[in-house]
PDB file of C-alpha atoms in Angstrom:
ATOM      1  CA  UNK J 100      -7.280 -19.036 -13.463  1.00  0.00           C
ATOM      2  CA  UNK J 101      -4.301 -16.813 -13.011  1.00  0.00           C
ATOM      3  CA  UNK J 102      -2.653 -15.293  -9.940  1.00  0.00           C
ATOM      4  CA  UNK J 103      -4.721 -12.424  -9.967  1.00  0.00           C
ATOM      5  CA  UNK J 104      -7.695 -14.028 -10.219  1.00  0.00           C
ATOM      6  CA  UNK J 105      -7.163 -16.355  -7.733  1.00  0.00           C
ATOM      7  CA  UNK J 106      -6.310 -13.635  -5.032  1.00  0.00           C
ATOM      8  CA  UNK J 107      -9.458 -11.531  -6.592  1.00  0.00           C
ATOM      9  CA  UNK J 108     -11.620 -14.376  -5.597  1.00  0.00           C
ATOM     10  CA  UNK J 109     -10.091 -15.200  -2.294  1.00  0.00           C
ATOM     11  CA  UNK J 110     -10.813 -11.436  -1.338  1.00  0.00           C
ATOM     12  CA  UNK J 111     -14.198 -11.918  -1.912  1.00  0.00           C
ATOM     13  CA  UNK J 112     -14.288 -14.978   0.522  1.00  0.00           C
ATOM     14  CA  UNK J 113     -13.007 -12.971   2.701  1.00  0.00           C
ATOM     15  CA  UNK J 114     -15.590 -10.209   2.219  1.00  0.00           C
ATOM     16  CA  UNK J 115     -13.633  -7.405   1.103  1.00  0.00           C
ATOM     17  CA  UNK J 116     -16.771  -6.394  -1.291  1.00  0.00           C
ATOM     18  CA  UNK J 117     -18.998  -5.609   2.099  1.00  0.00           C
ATOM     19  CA  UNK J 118     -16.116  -3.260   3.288  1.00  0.00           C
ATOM     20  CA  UNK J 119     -16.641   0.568   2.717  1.00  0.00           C
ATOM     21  CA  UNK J 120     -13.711   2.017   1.642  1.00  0.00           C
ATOM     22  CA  UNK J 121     -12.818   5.381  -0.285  1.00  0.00           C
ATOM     23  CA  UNK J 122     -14.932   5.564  -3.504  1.00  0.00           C
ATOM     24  CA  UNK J 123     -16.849   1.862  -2.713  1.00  0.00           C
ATOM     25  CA  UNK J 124     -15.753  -1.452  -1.026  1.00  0.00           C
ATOM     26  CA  UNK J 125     -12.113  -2.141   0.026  1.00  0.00           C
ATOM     27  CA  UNK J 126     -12.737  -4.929  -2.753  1.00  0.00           C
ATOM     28  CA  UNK J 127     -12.895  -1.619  -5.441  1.00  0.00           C
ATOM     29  CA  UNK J 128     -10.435   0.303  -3.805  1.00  0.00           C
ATOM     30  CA  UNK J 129      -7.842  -2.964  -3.935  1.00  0.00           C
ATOM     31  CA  UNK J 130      -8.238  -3.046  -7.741  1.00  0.00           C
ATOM     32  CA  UNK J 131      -7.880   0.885  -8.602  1.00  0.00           C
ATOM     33  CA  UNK J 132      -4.960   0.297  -7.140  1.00  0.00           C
ATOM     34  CA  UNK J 133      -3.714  -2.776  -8.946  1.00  0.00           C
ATOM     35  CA  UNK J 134      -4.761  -1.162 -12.104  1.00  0.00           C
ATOM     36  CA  UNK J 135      -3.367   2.012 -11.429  1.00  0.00           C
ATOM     37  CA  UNK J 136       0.484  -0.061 -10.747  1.00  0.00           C
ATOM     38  CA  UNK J 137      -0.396  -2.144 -13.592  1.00  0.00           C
ATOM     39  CA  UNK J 138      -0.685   1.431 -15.967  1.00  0.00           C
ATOM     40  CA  UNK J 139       2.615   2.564 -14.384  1.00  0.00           C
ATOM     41  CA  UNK J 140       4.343  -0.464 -15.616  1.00  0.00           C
ATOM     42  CA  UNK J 141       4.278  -2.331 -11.774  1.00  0.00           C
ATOM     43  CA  UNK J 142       6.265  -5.644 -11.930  1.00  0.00           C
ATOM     44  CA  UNK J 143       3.833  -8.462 -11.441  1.00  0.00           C
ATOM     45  CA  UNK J 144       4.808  -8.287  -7.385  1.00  0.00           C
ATOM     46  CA  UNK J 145       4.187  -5.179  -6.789  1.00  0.00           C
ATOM     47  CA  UNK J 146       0.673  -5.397  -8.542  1.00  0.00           C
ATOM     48  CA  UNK J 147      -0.390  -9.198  -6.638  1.00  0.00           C
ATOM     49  CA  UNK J 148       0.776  -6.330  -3.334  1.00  0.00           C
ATOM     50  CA  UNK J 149      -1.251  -3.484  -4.981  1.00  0.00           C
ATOM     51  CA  UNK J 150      -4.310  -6.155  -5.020  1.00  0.00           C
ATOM     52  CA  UNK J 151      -3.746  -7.255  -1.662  1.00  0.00           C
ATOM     53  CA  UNK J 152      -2.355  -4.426   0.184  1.00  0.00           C
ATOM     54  CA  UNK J 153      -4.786  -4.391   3.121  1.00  0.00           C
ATOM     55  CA  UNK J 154      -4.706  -7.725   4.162  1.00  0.00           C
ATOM     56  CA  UNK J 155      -3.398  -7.714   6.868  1.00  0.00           C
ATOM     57  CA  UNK J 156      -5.019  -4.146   7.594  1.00  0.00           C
ATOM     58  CA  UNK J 157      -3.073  -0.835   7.651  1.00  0.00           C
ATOM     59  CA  UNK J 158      -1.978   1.655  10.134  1.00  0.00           C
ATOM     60  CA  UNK J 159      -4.838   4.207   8.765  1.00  0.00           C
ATOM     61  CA  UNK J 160      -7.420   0.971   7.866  1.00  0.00           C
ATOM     62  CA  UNK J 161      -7.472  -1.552  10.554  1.00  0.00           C
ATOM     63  CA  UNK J 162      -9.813  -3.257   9.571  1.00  0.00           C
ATOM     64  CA  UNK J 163      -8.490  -6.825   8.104  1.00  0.00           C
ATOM     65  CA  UNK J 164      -9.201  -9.586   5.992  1.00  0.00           C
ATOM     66  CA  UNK J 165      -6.501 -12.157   7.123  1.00  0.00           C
ATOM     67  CA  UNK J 166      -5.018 -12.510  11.082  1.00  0.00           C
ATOM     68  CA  UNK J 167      -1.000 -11.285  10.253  1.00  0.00           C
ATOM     69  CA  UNK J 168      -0.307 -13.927  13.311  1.00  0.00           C
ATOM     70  CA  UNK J 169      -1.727 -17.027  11.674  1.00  0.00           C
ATOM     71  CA  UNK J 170      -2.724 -16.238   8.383  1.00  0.00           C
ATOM     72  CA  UNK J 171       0.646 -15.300   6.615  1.00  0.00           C
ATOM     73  CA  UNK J 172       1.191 -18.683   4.653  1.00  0.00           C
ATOM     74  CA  UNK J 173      -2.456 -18.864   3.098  1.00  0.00           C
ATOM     75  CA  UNK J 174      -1.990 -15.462   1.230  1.00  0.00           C
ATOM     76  CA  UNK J 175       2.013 -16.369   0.930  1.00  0.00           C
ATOM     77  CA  UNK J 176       0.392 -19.693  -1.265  1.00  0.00           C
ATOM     78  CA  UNK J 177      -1.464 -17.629  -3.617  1.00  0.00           C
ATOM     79  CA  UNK J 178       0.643 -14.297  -4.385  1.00  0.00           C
ATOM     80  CA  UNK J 179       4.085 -15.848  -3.402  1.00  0.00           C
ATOM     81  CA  UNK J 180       6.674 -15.081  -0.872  1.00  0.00           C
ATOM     82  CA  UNK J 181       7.484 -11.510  -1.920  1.00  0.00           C
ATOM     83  CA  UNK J 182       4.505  -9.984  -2.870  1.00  0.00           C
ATOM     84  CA  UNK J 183       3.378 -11.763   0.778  1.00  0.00           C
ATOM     85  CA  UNK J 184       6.370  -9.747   2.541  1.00  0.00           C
ATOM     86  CA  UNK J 185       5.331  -6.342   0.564  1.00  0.00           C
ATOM     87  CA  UNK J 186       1.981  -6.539   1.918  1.00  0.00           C
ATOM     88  CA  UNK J 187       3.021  -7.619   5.554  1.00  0.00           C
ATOM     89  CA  UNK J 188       5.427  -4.749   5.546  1.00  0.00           C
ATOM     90  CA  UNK J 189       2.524  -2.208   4.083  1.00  0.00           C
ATOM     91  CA  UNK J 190       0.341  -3.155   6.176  1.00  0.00           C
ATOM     92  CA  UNK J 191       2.655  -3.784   9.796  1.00  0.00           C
ATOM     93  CA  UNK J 192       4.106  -0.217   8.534  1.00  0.00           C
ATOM     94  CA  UNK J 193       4.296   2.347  11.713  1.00  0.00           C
ATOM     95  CA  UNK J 194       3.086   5.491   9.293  1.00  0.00           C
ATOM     96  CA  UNK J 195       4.406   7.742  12.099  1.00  0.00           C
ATOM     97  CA  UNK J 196       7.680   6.636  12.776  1.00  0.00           C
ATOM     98  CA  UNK J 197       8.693   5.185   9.525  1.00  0.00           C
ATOM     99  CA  UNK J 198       7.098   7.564   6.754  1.00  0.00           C
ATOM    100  CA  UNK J 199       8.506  11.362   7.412  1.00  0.00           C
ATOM    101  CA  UNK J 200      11.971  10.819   7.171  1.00  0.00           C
ATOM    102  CA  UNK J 201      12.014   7.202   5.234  1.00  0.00           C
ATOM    103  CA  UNK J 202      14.465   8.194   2.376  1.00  0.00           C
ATOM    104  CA  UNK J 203      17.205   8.835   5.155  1.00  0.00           C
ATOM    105  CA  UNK J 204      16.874   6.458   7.548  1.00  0.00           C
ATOM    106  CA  UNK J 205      15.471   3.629   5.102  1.00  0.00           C
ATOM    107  CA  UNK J 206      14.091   1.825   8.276  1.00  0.00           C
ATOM    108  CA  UNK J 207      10.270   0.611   8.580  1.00  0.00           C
ATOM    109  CA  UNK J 208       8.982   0.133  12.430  1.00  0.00           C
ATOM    110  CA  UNK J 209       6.775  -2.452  12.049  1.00  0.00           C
ATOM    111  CA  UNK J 210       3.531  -1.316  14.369  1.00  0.00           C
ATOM    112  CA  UNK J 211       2.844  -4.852  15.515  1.00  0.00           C
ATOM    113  CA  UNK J 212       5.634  -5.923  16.766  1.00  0.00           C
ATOM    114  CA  UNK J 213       7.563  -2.906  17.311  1.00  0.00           C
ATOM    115  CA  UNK J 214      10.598  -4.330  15.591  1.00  0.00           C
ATOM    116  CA  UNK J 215      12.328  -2.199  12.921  1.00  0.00           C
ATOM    117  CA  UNK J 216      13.923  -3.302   9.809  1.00  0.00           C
ATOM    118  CA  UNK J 217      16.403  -1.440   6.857  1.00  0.00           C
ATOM    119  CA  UNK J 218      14.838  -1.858   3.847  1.00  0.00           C
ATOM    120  CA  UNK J 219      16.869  -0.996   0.465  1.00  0.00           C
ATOM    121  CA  UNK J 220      16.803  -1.573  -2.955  1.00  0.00           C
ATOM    122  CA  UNK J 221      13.887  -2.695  -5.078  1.00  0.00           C
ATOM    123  CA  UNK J 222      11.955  -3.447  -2.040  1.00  0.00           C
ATOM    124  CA  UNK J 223      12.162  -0.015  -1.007  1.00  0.00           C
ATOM    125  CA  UNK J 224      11.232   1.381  -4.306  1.00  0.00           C
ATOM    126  CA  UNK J 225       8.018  -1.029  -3.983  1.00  0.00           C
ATOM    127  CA  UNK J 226       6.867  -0.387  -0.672  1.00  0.00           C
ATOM    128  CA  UNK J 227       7.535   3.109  -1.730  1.00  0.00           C
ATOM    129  CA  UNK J 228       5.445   2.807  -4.751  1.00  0.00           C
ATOM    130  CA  UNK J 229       2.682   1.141  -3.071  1.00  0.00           C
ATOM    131  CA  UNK J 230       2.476   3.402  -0.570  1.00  0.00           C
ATOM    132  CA  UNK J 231       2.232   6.534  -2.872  1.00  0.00           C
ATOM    133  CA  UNK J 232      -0.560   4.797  -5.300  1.00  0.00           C
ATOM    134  CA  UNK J 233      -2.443   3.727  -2.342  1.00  0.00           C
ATOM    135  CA  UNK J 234      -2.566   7.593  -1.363  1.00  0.00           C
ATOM    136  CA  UNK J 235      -3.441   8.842  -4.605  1.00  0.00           C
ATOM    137  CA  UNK J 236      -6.523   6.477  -4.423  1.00  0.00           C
ATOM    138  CA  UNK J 237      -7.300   7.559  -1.510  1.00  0.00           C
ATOM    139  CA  UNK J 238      -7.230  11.260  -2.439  1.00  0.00           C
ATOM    140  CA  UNK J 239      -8.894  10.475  -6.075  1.00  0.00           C
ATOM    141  CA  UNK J 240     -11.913   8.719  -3.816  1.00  0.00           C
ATOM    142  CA  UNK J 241     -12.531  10.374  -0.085  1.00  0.00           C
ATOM    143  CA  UNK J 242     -13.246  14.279  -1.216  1.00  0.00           C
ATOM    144  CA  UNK J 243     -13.890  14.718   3.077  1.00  0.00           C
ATOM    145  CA  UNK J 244     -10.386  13.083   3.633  1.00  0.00           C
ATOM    146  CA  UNK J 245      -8.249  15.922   0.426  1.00  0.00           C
ATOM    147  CA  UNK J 246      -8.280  19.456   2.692  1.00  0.00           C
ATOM    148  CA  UNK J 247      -6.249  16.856   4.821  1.00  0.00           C
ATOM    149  CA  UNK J 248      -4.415  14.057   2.545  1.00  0.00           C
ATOM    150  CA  UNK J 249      -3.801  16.695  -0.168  1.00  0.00           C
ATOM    151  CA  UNK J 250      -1.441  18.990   1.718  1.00  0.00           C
ATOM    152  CA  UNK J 251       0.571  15.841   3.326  1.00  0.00           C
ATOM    153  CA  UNK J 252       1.352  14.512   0.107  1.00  0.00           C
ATOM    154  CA  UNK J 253       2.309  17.889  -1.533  1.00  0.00           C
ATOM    155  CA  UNK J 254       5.199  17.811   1.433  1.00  0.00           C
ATOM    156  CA  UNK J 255       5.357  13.590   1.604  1.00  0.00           C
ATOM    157  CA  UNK J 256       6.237  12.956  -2.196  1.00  0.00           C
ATOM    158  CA  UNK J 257       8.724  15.485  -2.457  1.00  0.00           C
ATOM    159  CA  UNK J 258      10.710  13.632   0.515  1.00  0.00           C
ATOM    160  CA  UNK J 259      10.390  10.360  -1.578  1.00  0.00           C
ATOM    161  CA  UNK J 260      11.315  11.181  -4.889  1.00  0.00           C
ATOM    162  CA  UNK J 261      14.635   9.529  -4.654  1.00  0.00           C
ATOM    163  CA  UNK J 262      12.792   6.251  -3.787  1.00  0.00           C
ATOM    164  CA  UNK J 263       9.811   6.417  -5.712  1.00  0.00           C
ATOM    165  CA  UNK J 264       9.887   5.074  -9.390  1.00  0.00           C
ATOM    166  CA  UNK J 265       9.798   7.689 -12.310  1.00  0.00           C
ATOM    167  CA  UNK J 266       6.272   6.627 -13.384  1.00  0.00           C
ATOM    168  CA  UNK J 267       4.854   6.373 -10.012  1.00  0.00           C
ATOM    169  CA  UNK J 268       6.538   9.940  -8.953  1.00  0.00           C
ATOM    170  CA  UNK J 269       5.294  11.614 -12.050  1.00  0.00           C
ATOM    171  CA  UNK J 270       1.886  10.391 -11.828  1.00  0.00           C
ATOM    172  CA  UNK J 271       2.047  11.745  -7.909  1.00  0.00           C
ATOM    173  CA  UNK J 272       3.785  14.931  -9.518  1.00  0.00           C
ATOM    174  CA  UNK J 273       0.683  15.332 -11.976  1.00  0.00           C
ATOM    175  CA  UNK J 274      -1.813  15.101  -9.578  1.00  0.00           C
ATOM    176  CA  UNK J 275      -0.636  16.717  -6.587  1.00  0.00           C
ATOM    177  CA  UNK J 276       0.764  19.473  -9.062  1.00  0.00           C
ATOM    178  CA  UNK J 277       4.491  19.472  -7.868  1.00  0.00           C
TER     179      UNK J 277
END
């Protein structure tokens, strides 16, 4: 079996098929979202983090399919170090403090420990990415949740679009109609 597979499998151990979610079970939701990065051209990373994003839980999903205290290494042994620290950060991500004003401070407060971090480069760009596919799901899947999500993301992309990959940022540009 291969990577994705693996981790597909593991989330449904771990019941992410009994948990609603926008547009089904967190399970569907987790792989719209890999799919979606894998369309945009995602590195292989940034997809295993697409599939496993909410692991760990999220600042606007708590609930969680692995403890972020003990659990780290067993996802860490199927998807790999980095894809592992993508999804910690994703998930560990203070929305409020880190998400408004991101692309000038570059600095993720992680909301369970409190700690904050500088994050640059192509890990930016893929917590970035993540963050704005995850969104777009979202939006595509939870009609109650748009007269809300819609308007944020009209005024959240626009902030990001020096961090955000051309695919990914067109694709946001498309559907929010930017």
């Amino acid at each position: 079996m291969s990577t994705f597979e693996d981790l597909g499998s593991l989330l449904l151990v771990r019941g992410a098929d009994e948990i609603d979610h926008a547009g089904g079970s967190l399970y569907v939701h987790l792989h719209r979202v890999a799919k979606r990065l894998t369309t945009l051209g995602a590195s292989e990373t940034l997809i295993l983090a697409g599939l496993a994003h909410a692991s760990y839980g999220t600042d606007g999903f708590p609930t969680h399919l692995f403890d972020w205290q003990t659990e780290r290494p067993v996802l860490e042994s199927v998807i790999g170090p980095e894809a592992e620290l993508l999804v910690y950060r994703y998930g560990a991500c203070d929305r409020e403090t880190s998400w408004r004003d991101l692309a000038e401070h570059r600095t993720v407060t992680d909301r369970f420990t409190g700690t904050s971090e500088e994050v640059s480069g192509e890990q930016l760009r893929e917590f970035v990415d993540l963050t704005i596919v995850n969104e777009l799901d979202v939006l595509d899947h939870a009609p109650k949740l748009e007269p809300k999500l819609r308007p944020f993301l009209q005024e959240q992309i626009p902030r990001w679009q020096s961090l955000a990959s051309p695919a990914v940022l067109a694709d946001a540009q498309r559907i929010l109609q930017l």
